[in-house]
PDB file of C-alpha atoms in Angstrom:
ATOM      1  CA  UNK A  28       6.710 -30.013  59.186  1.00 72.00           C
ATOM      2  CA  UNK A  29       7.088 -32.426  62.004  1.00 79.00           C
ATOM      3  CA  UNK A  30       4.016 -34.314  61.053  1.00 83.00           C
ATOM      4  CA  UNK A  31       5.305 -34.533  57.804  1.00 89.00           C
ATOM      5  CA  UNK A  32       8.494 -36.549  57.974  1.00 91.00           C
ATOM      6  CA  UNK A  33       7.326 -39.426  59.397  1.00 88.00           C
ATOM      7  CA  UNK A  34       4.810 -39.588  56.541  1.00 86.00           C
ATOM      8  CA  UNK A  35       6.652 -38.816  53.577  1.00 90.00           C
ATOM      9  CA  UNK A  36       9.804 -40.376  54.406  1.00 92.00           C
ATOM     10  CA  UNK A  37      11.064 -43.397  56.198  1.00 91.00           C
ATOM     11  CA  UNK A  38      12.385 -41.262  59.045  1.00 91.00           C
ATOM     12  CA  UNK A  39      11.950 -42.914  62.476  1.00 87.00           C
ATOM     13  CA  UNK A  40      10.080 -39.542  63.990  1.00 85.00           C
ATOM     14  CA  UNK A  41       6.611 -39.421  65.691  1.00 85.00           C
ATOM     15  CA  UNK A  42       3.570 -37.503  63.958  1.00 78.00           C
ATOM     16  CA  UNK A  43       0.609 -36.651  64.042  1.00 80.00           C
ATOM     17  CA  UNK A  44      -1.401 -37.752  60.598  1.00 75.00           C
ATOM     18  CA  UNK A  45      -4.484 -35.695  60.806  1.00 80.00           C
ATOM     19  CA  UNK A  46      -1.630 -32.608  61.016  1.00 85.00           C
ATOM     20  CA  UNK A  47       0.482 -33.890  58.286  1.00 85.00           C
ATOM     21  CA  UNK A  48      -2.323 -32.823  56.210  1.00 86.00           C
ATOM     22  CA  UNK A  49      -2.526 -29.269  56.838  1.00 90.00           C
ATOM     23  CA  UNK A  50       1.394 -29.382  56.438  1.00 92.00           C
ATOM     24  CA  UNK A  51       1.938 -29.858  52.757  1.00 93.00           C
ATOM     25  CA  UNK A  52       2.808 -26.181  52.028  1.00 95.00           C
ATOM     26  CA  UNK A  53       6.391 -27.911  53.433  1.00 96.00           C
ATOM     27  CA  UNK A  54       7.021 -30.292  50.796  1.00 97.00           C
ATOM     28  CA  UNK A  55       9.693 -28.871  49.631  1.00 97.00           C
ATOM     29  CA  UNK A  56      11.408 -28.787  52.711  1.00 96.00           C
ATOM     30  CA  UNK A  57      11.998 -32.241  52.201  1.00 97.00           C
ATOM     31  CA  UNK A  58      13.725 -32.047  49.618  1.00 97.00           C
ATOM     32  CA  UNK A  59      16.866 -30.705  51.449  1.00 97.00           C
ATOM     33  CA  UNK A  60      16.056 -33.954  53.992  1.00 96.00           C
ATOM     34  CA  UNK A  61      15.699 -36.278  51.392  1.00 97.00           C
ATOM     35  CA  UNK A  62      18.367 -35.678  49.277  1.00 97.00           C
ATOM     36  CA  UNK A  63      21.439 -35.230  52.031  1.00 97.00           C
ATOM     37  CA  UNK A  64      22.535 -38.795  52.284  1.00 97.00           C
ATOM     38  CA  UNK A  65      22.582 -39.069  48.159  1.00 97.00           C
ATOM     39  CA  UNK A  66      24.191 -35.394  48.115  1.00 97.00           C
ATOM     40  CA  UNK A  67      26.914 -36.706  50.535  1.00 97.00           C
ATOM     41  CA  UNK A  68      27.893 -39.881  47.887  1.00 97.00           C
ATOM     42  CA  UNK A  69      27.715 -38.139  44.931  1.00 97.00           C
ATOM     43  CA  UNK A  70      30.218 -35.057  46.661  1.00 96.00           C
ATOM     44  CA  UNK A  71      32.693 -37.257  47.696  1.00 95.00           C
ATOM     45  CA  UNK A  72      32.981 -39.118  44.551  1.00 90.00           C
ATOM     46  CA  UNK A  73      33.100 -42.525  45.361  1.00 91.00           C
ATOM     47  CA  UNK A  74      32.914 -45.602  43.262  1.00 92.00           C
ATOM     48  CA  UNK A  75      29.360 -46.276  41.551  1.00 94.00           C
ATOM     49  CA  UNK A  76      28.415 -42.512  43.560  1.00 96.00           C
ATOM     50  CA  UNK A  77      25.272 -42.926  41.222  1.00 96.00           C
ATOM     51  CA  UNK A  78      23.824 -46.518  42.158  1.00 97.00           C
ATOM     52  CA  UNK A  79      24.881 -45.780  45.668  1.00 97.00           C
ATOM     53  CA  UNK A  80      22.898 -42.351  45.838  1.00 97.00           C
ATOM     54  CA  UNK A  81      20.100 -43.725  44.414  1.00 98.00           C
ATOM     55  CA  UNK A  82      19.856 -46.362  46.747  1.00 98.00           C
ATOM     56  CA  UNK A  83      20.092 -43.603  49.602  1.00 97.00           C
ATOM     57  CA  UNK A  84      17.254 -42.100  48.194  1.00 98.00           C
ATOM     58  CA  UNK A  85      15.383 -44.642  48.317  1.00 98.00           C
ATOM     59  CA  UNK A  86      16.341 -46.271  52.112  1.00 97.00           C
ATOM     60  CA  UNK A  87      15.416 -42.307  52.583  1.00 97.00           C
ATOM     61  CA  UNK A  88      11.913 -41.810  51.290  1.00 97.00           C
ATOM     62  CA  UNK A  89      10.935 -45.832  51.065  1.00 96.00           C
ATOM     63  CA  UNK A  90       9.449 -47.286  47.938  1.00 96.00           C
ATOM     64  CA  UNK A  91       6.390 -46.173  48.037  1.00 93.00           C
ATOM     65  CA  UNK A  92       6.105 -43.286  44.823  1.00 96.00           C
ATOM     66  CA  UNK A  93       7.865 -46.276  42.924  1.00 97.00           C
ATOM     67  CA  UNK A  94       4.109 -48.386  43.725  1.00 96.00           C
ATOM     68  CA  UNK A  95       2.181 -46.160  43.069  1.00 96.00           C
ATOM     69  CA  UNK A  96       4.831 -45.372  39.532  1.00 98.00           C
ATOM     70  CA  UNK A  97       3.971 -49.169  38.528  1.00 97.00           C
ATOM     71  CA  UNK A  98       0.496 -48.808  39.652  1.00 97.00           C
ATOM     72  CA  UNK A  99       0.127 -45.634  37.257  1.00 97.00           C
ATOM     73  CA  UNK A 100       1.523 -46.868  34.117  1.00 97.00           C
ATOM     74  CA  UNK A 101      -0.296 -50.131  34.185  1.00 97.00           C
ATOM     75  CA  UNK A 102      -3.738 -47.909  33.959  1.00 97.00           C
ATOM     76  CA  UNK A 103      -2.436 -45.963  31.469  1.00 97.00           C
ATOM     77  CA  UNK A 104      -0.883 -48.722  29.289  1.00 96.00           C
ATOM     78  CA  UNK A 105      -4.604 -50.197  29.435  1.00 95.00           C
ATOM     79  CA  UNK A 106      -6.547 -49.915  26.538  1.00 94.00           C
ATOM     80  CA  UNK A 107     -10.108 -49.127  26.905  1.00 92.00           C
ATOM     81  CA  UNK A 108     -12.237 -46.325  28.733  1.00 94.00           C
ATOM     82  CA  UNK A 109     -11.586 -45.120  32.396  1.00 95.00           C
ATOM     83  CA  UNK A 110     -13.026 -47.353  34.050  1.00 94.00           C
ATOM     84  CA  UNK A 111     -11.234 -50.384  32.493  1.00 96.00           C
ATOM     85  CA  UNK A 112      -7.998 -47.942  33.076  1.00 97.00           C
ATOM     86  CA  UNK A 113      -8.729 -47.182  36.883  1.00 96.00           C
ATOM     87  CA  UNK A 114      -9.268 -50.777  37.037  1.00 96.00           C
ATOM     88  CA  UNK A 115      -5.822 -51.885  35.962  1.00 96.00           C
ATOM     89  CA  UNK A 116      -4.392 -49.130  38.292  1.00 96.00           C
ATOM     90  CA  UNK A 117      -5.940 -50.501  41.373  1.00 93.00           C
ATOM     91  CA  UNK A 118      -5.426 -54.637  40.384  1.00 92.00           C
ATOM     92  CA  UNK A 119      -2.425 -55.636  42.875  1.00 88.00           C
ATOM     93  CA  UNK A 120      -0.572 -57.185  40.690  1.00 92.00           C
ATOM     94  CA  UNK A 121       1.414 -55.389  38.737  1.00 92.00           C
ATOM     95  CA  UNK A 122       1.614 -55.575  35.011  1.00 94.00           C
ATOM     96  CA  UNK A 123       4.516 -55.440  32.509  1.00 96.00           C
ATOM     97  CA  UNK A 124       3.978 -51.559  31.939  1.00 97.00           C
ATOM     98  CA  UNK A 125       4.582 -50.997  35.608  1.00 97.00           C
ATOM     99  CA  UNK A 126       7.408 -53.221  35.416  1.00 97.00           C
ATOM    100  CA  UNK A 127       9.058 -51.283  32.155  1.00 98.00           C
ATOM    101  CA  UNK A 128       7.935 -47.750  33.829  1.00 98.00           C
ATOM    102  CA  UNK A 129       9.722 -48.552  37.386  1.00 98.00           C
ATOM    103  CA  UNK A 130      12.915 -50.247  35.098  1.00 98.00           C
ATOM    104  CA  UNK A 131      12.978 -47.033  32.506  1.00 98.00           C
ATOM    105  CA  UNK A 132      13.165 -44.627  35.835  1.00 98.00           C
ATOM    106  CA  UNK A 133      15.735 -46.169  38.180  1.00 98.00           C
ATOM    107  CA  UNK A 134      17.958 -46.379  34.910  1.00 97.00           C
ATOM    108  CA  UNK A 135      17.363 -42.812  33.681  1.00 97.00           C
ATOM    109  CA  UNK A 136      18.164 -41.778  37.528  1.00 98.00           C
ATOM    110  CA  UNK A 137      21.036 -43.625  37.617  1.00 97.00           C
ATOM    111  CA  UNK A 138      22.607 -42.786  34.032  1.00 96.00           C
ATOM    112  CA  UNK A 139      21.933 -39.172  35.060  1.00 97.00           C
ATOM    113  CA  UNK A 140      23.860 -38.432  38.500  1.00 96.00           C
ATOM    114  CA  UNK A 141      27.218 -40.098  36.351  1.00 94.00           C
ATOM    115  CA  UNK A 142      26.847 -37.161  34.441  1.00 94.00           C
ATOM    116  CA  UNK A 143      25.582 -34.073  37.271  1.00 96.00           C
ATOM    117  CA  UNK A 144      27.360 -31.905  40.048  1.00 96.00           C
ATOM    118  CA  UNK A 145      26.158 -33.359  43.641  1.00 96.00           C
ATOM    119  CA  UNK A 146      23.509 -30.728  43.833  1.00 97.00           C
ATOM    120  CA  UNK A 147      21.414 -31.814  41.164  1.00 98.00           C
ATOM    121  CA  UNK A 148      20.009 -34.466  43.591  1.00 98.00           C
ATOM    122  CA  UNK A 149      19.049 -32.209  45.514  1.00 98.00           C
ATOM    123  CA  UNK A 150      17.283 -30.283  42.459  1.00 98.00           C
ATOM    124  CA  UNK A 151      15.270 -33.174  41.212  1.00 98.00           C
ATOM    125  CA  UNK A 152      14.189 -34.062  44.907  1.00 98.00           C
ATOM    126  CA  UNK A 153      12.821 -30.317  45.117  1.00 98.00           C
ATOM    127  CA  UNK A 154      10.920 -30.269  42.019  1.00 98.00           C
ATOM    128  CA  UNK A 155       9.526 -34.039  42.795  1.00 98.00           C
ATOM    129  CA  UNK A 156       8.325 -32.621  46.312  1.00 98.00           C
ATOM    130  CA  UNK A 157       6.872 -29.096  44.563  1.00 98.00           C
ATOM    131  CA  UNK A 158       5.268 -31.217  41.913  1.00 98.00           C
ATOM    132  CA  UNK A 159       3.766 -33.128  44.655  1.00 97.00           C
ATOM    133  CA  UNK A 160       2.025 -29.852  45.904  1.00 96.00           C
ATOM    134  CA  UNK A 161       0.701 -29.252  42.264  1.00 97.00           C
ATOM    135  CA  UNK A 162      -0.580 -32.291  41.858  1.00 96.00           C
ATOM    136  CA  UNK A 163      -2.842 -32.218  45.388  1.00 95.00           C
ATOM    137  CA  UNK A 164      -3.802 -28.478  44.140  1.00 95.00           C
ATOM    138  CA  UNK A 165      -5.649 -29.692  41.181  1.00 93.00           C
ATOM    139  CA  UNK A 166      -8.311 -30.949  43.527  1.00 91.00           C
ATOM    140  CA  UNK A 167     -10.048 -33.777  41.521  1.00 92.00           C
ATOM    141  CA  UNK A 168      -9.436 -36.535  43.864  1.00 93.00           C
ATOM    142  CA  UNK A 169     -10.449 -40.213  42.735  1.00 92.00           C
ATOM    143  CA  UNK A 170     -12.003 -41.873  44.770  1.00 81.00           C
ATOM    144  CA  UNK A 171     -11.876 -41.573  48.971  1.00 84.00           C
ATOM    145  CA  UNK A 172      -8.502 -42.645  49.446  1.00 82.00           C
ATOM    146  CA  UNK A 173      -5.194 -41.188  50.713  1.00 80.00           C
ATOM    147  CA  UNK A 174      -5.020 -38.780  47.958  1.00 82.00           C
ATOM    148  CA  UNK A 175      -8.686 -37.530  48.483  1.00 86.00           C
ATOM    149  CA  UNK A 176      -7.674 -36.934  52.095  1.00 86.00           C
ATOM    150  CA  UNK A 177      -5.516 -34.900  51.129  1.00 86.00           C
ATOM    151  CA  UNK A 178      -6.811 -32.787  48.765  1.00 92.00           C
ATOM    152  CA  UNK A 179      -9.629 -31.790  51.134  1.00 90.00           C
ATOM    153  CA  UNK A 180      -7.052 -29.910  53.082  1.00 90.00           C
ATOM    154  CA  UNK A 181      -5.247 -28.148  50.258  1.00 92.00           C
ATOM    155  CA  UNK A 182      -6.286 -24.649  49.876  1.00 93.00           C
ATOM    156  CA  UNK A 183      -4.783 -21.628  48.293  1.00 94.00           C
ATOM    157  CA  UNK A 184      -2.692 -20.858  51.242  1.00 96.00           C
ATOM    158  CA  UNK A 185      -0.698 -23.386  51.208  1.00 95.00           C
ATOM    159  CA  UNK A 186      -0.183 -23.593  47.568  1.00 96.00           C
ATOM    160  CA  UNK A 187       0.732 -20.202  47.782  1.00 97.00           C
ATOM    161  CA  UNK A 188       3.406 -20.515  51.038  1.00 97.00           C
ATOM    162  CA  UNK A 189       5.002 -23.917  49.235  1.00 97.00           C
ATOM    163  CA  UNK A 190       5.261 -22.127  45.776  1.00 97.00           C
ATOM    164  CA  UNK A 191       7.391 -19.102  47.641  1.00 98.00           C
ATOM    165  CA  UNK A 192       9.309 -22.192  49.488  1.00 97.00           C
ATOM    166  CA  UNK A 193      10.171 -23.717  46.541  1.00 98.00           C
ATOM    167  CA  UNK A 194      11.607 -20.496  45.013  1.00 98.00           C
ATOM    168  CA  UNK A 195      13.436 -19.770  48.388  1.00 98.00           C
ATOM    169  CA  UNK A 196      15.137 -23.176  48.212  1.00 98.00           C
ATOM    170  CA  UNK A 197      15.921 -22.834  44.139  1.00 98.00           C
ATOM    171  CA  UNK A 198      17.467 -19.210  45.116  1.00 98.00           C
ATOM    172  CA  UNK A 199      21.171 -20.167  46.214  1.00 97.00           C
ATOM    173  CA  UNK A 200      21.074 -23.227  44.580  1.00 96.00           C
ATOM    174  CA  UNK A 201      20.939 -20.813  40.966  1.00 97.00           C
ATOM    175  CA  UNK A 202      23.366 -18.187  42.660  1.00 97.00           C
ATOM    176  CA  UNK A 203      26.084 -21.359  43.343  1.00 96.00           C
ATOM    177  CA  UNK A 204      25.101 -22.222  39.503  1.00 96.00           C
ATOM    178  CA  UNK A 205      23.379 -20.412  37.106  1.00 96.00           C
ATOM    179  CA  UNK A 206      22.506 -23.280  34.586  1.00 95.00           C
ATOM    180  CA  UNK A 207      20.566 -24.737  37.907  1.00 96.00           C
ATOM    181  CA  UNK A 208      18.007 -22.438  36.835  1.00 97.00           C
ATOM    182  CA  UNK A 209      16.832 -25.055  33.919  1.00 97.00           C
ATOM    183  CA  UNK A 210      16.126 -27.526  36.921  1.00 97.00           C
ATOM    184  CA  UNK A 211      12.339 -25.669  36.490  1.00 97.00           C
ATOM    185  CA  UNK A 212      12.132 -27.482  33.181  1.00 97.00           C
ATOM    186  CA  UNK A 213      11.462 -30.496  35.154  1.00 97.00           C
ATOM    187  CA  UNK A 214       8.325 -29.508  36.473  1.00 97.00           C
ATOM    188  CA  UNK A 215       7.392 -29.321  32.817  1.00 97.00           C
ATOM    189  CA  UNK A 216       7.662 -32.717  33.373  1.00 97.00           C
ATOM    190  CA  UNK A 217       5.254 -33.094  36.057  1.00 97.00           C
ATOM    191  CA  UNK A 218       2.648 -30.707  34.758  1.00 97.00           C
ATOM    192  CA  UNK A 219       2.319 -33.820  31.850  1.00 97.00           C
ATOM    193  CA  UNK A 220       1.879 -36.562  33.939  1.00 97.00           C
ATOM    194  CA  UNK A 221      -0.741 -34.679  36.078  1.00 97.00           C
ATOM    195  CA  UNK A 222      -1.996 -34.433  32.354  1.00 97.00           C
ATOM    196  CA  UNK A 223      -2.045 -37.711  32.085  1.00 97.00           C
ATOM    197  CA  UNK A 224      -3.656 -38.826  35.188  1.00 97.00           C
ATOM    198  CA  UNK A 225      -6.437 -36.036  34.500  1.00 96.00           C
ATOM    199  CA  UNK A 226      -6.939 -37.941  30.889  1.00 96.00           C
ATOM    200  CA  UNK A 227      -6.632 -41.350  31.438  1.00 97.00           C
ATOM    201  CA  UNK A 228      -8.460 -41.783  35.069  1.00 96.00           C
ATOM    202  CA  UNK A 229     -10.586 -38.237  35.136  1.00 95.00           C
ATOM    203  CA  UNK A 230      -8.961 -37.566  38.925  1.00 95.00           C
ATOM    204  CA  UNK A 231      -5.775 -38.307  40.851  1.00 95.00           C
ATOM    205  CA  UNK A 232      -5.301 -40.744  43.563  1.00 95.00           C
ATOM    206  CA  UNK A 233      -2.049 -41.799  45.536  1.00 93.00           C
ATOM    207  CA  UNK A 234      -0.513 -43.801  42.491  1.00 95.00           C
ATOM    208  CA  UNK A 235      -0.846 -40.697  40.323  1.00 96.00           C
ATOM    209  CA  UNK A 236       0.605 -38.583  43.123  1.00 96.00           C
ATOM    210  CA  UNK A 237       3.446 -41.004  43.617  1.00 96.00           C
ATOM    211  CA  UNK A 238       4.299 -41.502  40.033  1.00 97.00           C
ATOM    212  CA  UNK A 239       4.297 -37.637  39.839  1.00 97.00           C
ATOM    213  CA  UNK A 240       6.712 -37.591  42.047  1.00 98.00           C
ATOM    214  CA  UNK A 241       9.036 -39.981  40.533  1.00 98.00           C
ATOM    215  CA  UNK A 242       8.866 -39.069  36.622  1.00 98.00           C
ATOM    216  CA  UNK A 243       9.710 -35.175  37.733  1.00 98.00           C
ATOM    217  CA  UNK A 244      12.198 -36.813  40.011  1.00 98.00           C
ATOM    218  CA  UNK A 245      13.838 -38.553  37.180  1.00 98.00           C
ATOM    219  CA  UNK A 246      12.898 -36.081  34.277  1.00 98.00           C
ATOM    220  CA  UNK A 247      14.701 -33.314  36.208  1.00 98.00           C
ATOM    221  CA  UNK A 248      17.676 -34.963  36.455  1.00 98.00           C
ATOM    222  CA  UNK A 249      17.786 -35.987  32.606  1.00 97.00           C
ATOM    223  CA  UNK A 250      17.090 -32.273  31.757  1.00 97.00           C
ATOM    224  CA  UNK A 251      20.211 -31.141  33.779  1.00 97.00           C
ATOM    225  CA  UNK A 252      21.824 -34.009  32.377  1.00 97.00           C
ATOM    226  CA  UNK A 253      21.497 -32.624  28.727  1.00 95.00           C
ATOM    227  CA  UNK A 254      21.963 -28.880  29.889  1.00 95.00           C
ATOM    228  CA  UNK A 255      25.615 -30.047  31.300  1.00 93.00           C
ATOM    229  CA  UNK A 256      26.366 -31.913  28.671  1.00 88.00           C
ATOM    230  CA  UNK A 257      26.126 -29.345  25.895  1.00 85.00           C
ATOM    231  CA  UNK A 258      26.324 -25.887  27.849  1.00 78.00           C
TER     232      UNK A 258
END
């Protein structure tokens, strides 16, 4: 867990890389890390607690996922085959649909915690950590980079100890509030844009990973947003 913080967020700790690796069963530990600072804002209600959290988030895990979110949707706003997709996905500048995507999911974020108890930050940043997992268990890397070198270490062991994490951490969150339990839509969610990746490029890399991340992230927190609304 150690090894992961320094990685995943922008955390001024000490780690060890090659460890960080063999660490991602404890994902969704982060998610309690990640999501304090927002958590704080949003519970003490003060003025634009949504903008304000979100930014928190952010200064919290960097901007990194929201890259690799632009990154994604240009490939998969590319029309062609895979390789003119993985192509457009890799090109450093970033395109209008990677523009729109990163726009569309700061804004969904935002209109969402107006509307959500302080814990649903918390909820989204759990499932975006967990979906994380999932998408490294799928184990059809692209290419040799970051997200390859991770998938080489993921084995059913872990998947296994950070699926009985998550469930641990989801526990007294649902017990607080039952309609938390709809939270797991959100990795509905996720499961599409791994989908996607798996469609569009034939693998996943570190942009598909990241925009995982952030489209459960923000999909969670729309989902709640509708549950509180009408239940």
């Amino acid at each position: 867990m150690k090894n992961l913080i320094p990685f995943m967020t922008r955390i001024p700790l000490k780690g060890d890389f090659e460890k960080a690796r063999h660490e991602m069963w404890a994902f969704p530990l982060l998610a309690p890390i990640t999501s304090a600072l927002p958590a704080l804002i949003l519970y003490f209600d003060v003025p634009l607690k949504n903008v304000l959290a979100l930014l928190l988030l952010y200064f919290t895990i960097g901007l990194l996922h929201l890259d690799g979110l632009a990154d994604f949707a240009d490939g998969v706003m590319t029309k062609g085959d895979r390789e003119r997709k993985i192509k457009a996905m890799k090109d450093l500048n970033t395109g209008i649909a990677g523009v729109f995507a990163v726009v569309m999911i700061l804004f969904l974020q935002i209109y969402s915690l107006q509307l959500l108890p302080f814990y649903a930050i918390f909820l989204a940043e759990l499932n975006s950590k967990y979906a994380m997992l999932l998408t490294l268990a799928t184990k059809k890397p692209l290419g040799e980079g970051l997200g390859s070198y991770f998938m080489k270490a993921m084995n059913k062991k872990q998947l296994l100890a950070g699926s009985v994490l998550y469930l641990t951490l989801l526990l007294p969150a649902v017990v607080y509030s039952p309609k938390s339990i709809f939270s797991v839509l959100g990795l509905l969610i996720g499961a599409y844009t791994i989908k996607l990746s798996l469609d569009n490029f034939g693998g996943i890399n570190g942009d598909c990973i990241g925009a995982t991340a952030e489209i459960t992230r923000a999909g969670t927190l729309l989902t709640l947003a509708f549950i509180w609304w009408y239940l």
